Amino acid sequence: MALYDQVELLCQAILDRGEKEAARIVAQARDQAARMAADEEVRGREVLEHTRREVQAQAHLAARSSLDRAELDSKRLVAQAKEARLNEALEQGRERLLAFRESAEYPEWLKKSLLRILGQLEGESFRVAAHPEENRWLTPELMEAVSRESGRKLEFSVDAELPPGGFTVTRADGRVRYDQTFQGLMERQRESLRAELARRLWGG
């Protein structure tokens, strides 16, 4: 065989082998691309599912948070309504007590209250103080009668900082003080009034 023919055959064999190798490489590339596409599809589905779960969880948390806020707002509004109703009732009570001062029974109530409180306190000398308006009822005659019946020495003074209605009793040494003003009476009853209003208006 001529040298030319041998060279041509060799070149053809090399070309054939190259085409086969190229075909093999292309086939491998196609297989790899298919596998990668499948992997990406699976990964995409996983990401989508993960995202869906995250969105659902966030939506649930947002809904739960909104519900919690609504419950807190509801409790706050109910508490505000109760407190407003209590304050309204206390104000009505205060007005009725102030009106009670104009009744014929008020001076007798002052006298009995003074005697009862003095009977509960230890000591011989006390200061009785009241709002200046109480001069109308806490008269020198009433104070003398209470002092005589209780056997205690009493000193009366007015104090514009005290609320109208009732009085305070302070032992001469200043160590014991009893608040019998209308405001003091109502504040001492505030919690029981709150419970009673809650029972009547809201059932608890």
Short mmCIF file of C-alpha atoms in Angstrom, two decimals:
data_model
loop_
_atom_site.label_atom_id
_atom_site.label_comp_id
_atom_site.label_asym_id
_atom_site.label_seq_id
_atom_site.Cartn_x
_atom_site.Cartn_y
_atom_site.Cartn_z
CA MET A 1 0.00 0.00 0.00
CA ALA A 2 1.27 3.36 -0.94
CA LEU A 3 2.44 5.62 1.85
CA TYR A 4 -0.22 8.14 0.86
CA ASP A 5 -2.96 5.58 1.34
CA GLN A 6 -1.57 4.56 4.72
CA VAL A 7 -1.52 8.16 5.89
CA GLU A 8 -5.09 8.69 4.67
CA LEU A 9 -6.33 5.60 6.53
CA LEU A 10 -4.55 6.71 9.67
CA CYS A 11 -6.13 10.16 9.43
CA GLN A 12 -9.53 8.62 8.82
CA ALA A 13 -9.12 6.37 11.87
CA ILE A 14 -8.15 9.34 13.98
CA LEU A 15 -11.16 11.26 12.70
CA ASP A 16 -13.46 8.30 13.35
CA ARG A 17 -12.08 7.92 16.86
CA GLY A 18 -12.52 11.67 17.41
CA GLU A 19 -16.12 11.56 16.29
CA LYS A 20 -16.83 8.63 18.57
CA GLU A 21 -15.13 10.37 21.46
CA ALA A 22 -17.02 13.53 20.69
CA ALA A 23 -20.27 11.57 20.54
CA ARG A 24 -19.42 9.92 23.84
CA ILE A 25 -18.64 13.29 25.42
CA VAL A 26 -21.86 14.77 24.04
CA ALA A 27 -23.85 11.81 25.39
CA GLN A 28 -22.22 12.19 28.78
CA ALA A 29 -22.94 15.89 28.72
CA ARG A 30 -26.56 15.22 27.86
CA ASP A 31 -26.87 12.68 30.66
CA GLN A 32 -25.25 15.06 33.12
CA ALA A 33 -27.51 17.91 31.97
CA ALA A 34 -30.56 15.68 32.37
CA ARG A 35 -29.45 14.67 35.86
CA MET A 36 -28.76 18.30 36.76
CA ALA A 37 -32.15 19.32 35.42
CA ALA A 38 -33.81 16.59 37.45
CA ASP A 39 -31.84 17.61 40.54
CA GLU A 40 -32.75 21.24 40.00
CA GLU A 41 -36.40 20.29 39.59
CA VAL A 42 -36.32 18.35 42.86
CA ARG A 43 -34.45 21.15 44.59
CA GLY A 44 -36.92 23.66 43.15
CA ARG A 45 -39.84 21.65 44.51
CA GLU A 46 -38.11 21.44 47.89
CA VAL A 47 -37.47 25.19 47.93
CA LEU A 48 -41.07 25.82 46.90
CA GLU A 49 -42.38 23.54 49.65
CA HIS A 50 -40.04 25.08 52.20
CA THR A 51 -41.14 28.55 51.13
CA ARG A 52 -44.78 27.50 51.28
CA ARG A 53 -44.31 26.16 54.82
CA GLU A 54 -42.51 29.34 55.85
CA VAL A 55 -45.29 31.49 54.40
CA GLN A 56 -47.91 29.36 56.16
CA ALA A 57 -45.98 29.55 59.42
CA GLN A 58 -45.57 33.31 59.10
CA ALA A 59 -49.25 33.66 58.24
CA HIS A 60 -50.15 31.54 61.28
CA LEU A 61 -47.88 33.61 63.49
CA ALA A 62 -49.31 36.82 62.07
CA ALA A 63 -52.84 35.53 62.63
CA ARG A 64 -51.95 34.41 66.16
CA SER A 65 -50.31 37.75 66.84
CA SER A 66 -53.36 39.59 65.52
CA LEU A 67 -55.63 37.43 67.66
CA ASP A 68 -53.47 38.01 70.74
CA ARG A 69 -53.51 41.76 70.10
CA ALA A 70 -57.28 41.66 69.65
CA GLU A 71 -57.67 39.75 72.92
CA LEU A 72 -55.42 42.21 74.74
CA ASP A 73 -57.30 45.15 73.24
CA SER A 74 -60.59 43.56 74.25
CA LYS A 75 -59.40 43.01 77.82
CA ARG A 76 -58.04 46.55 77.96
CA LEU A 77 -61.31 48.02 76.71
CA VAL A 78 -63.33 45.94 79.18
CA ALA A 79 -61.04 47.01 82.02
CA GLN A 80 -61.36 50.64 80.95
CA ALA A 81 -65.15 50.30 80.79
CA LYS A 82 -65.22 48.76 84.27
CA GLU A 83 -62.98 51.46 85.70
CA ALA A 84 -65.03 54.18 84.02
CA ARG A 85 -68.23 52.68 85.44
CA LEU A 86 -66.63 52.40 88.88
CA ASN A 87 -65.47 56.02 88.77
CA GLU A 88 -68.94 57.06 87.66
CA ALA A 89 -70.51 55.16 90.56
CA LEU A 90 -68.00 56.64 93.02
CA GLU A 91 -68.70 60.14 91.72
CA GLN A 92 -72.43 59.58 92.10
CA GLY A 93 -71.82 58.30 95.62
CA ARG A 94 -69.69 61.32 96.44
CA GLU A 95 -72.41 63.66 95.21
CA ARG A 96 -75.03 61.88 97.31
CA LEU A 97 -72.79 62.07 100.36
CA LEU A 98 -72.23 65.78 99.84
CA ALA A 99 -75.98 66.23 99.52
CA PHE A 100 -76.38 64.30 102.79
CA ARG A 101 -74.68 67.22 104.54
CA GLU A 102 -77.81 69.29 103.96
CA SER A 103 -79.99 66.78 105.80
CA ALA A 104 -80.99 67.04 109.46
CA GLU A 105 -79.21 63.73 110.16
CA TYR A 106 -75.74 64.93 109.18
CA PRO A 107 -74.78 66.64 112.50
CA GLU A 108 -75.86 63.52 114.38
CA TRP A 109 -73.78 61.36 112.04
CA LEU A 110 -70.74 63.57 112.71
CA LYS A 111 -71.23 63.26 116.46
CA LYS A 112 -71.71 59.48 116.42
CA SER A 113 -68.73 59.02 114.09
CA LEU A 114 -66.49 61.11 116.36
CA LEU A 115 -67.56 59.19 119.47
CA ARG A 116 -67.04 55.82 117.74
CA ILE A 117 -63.57 56.72 116.45
CA LEU A 118 -62.42 58.20 119.75
CA GLY A 119 -63.59 55.02 121.44
CA GLN A 120 -61.28 53.01 119.16
CA LEU A 121 -58.17 55.17 119.61
CA GLU A 122 -55.85 55.31 122.60
CA GLY A 123 -54.91 58.71 123.96
CA GLU A 124 -56.37 61.67 125.81
CA SER A 125 -55.94 64.59 123.40
CA PHE A 126 -56.88 64.73 119.72
CA ARG A 127 -57.03 67.20 116.88
CA VAL A 128 -60.12 67.19 114.70
CA ALA A 129 -59.68 68.79 111.26
CA ALA A 130 -62.11 69.36 108.42
CA HIS A 131 -62.69 71.39 105.28
CA PRO A 132 -63.73 74.99 106.03
CA GLU A 133 -67.26 74.24 104.84
CA GLU A 134 -67.67 71.83 107.76
CA ASN A 135 -67.72 74.76 110.20
CA ARG A 136 -71.45 74.81 109.59
CA TRP A 137 -71.89 71.43 111.29
CA LEU A 138 -68.80 70.82 113.43
CA THR A 139 -69.81 73.62 115.77
CA PRO A 140 -68.19 74.41 119.13
CA GLU A 141 -71.34 73.05 120.79
CA LEU A 142 -71.04 69.72 118.99
CA MET A 143 -67.31 69.46 119.77
CA GLU A 144 -67.97 70.21 123.46
CA ALA A 145 -70.69 67.55 123.60
CA VAL A 146 -68.37 64.95 122.04
CA SER A 147 -65.52 65.91 124.37
CA ARG A 148 -67.78 65.62 127.38
CA GLU A 149 -69.26 62.24 126.39
CA SER A 150 -65.93 60.73 125.33
CA GLY A 151 -63.85 62.15 128.16
CA ARG A 152 -61.23 63.29 125.61
CA LYS A 153 -59.76 66.70 124.99
CA LEU A 154 -60.50 67.89 121.44
CA GLU A 155 -59.04 70.70 119.37
CA PHE A 156 -60.81 71.63 116.14
CA SER A 157 -59.21 73.31 113.12
CA VAL A 158 -60.05 73.82 109.47
CA ASP A 159 -57.84 72.62 106.63
CA ALA A 160 -58.60 73.76 103.09
CA GLU A 161 -56.56 70.86 101.69
CA LEU A 162 -59.03 68.34 103.10
CA PRO A 163 -61.99 67.40 100.89
CA PRO A 164 -65.48 68.56 101.87
CA GLY A 165 -67.53 66.16 103.98
CA GLY A 166 -66.49 64.41 107.17
CA PHE A 167 -63.31 65.02 109.15
CA THR A 168 -59.97 63.60 110.29
CA VAL A 169 -58.93 62.75 113.84
CA THR A 170 -55.25 62.87 114.78
CA ARG A 171 -53.79 62.02 118.14
CA ALA A 172 -51.98 64.96 119.74
CA ASP A 173 -48.58 63.30 119.23
CA GLY A 174 -49.34 62.95 115.51
CA ARG A 175 -48.66 59.21 115.48
CA VAL A 176 -52.24 58.10 114.83
CA ARG A 177 -54.57 59.55 112.22
CA TYR A 178 -58.05 58.42 111.21
CA ASP A 179 -59.56 59.65 107.95
CA GLN A 180 -63.33 59.97 108.20
CA THR A 181 -63.74 62.30 105.24
CA PHE A 182 -66.22 61.23 102.59
CA GLN A 183 -63.32 60.79 100.18
CA GLY A 184 -61.45 58.62 102.66
CA LEU A 185 -64.55 56.52 103.29
CA MET A 186 -65.06 55.95 99.58
CA GLU A 187 -61.42 55.10 98.92
CA ARG A 188 -61.53 52.46 101.66
CA GLN A 189 -64.56 50.95 99.97
CA ARG A 190 -63.16 51.25 96.45
CA GLU A 191 -62.07 47.62 96.04
CA SER A 192 -65.28 46.19 97.49
CA LEU A 193 -67.26 48.56 95.26
CA ARG A 194 -65.22 47.42 92.25
CA ALA A 195 -65.96 43.77 93.04
CA GLU A 196 -69.65 44.49 93.60
CA LEU A 197 -69.96 46.45 90.36
CA ALA A 198 -68.18 43.70 88.45
CA ARG A 199 -70.56 41.12 89.91
CA ARG A 200 -73.65 43.16 89.05
CA LEU A 201 -72.63 44.47 85.65
CA TRP A 202 -70.36 41.77 84.21
CA GLY A 203 -71.05 38.74 86.35
CA GLY A 204 -67.60 38.62 87.94
#
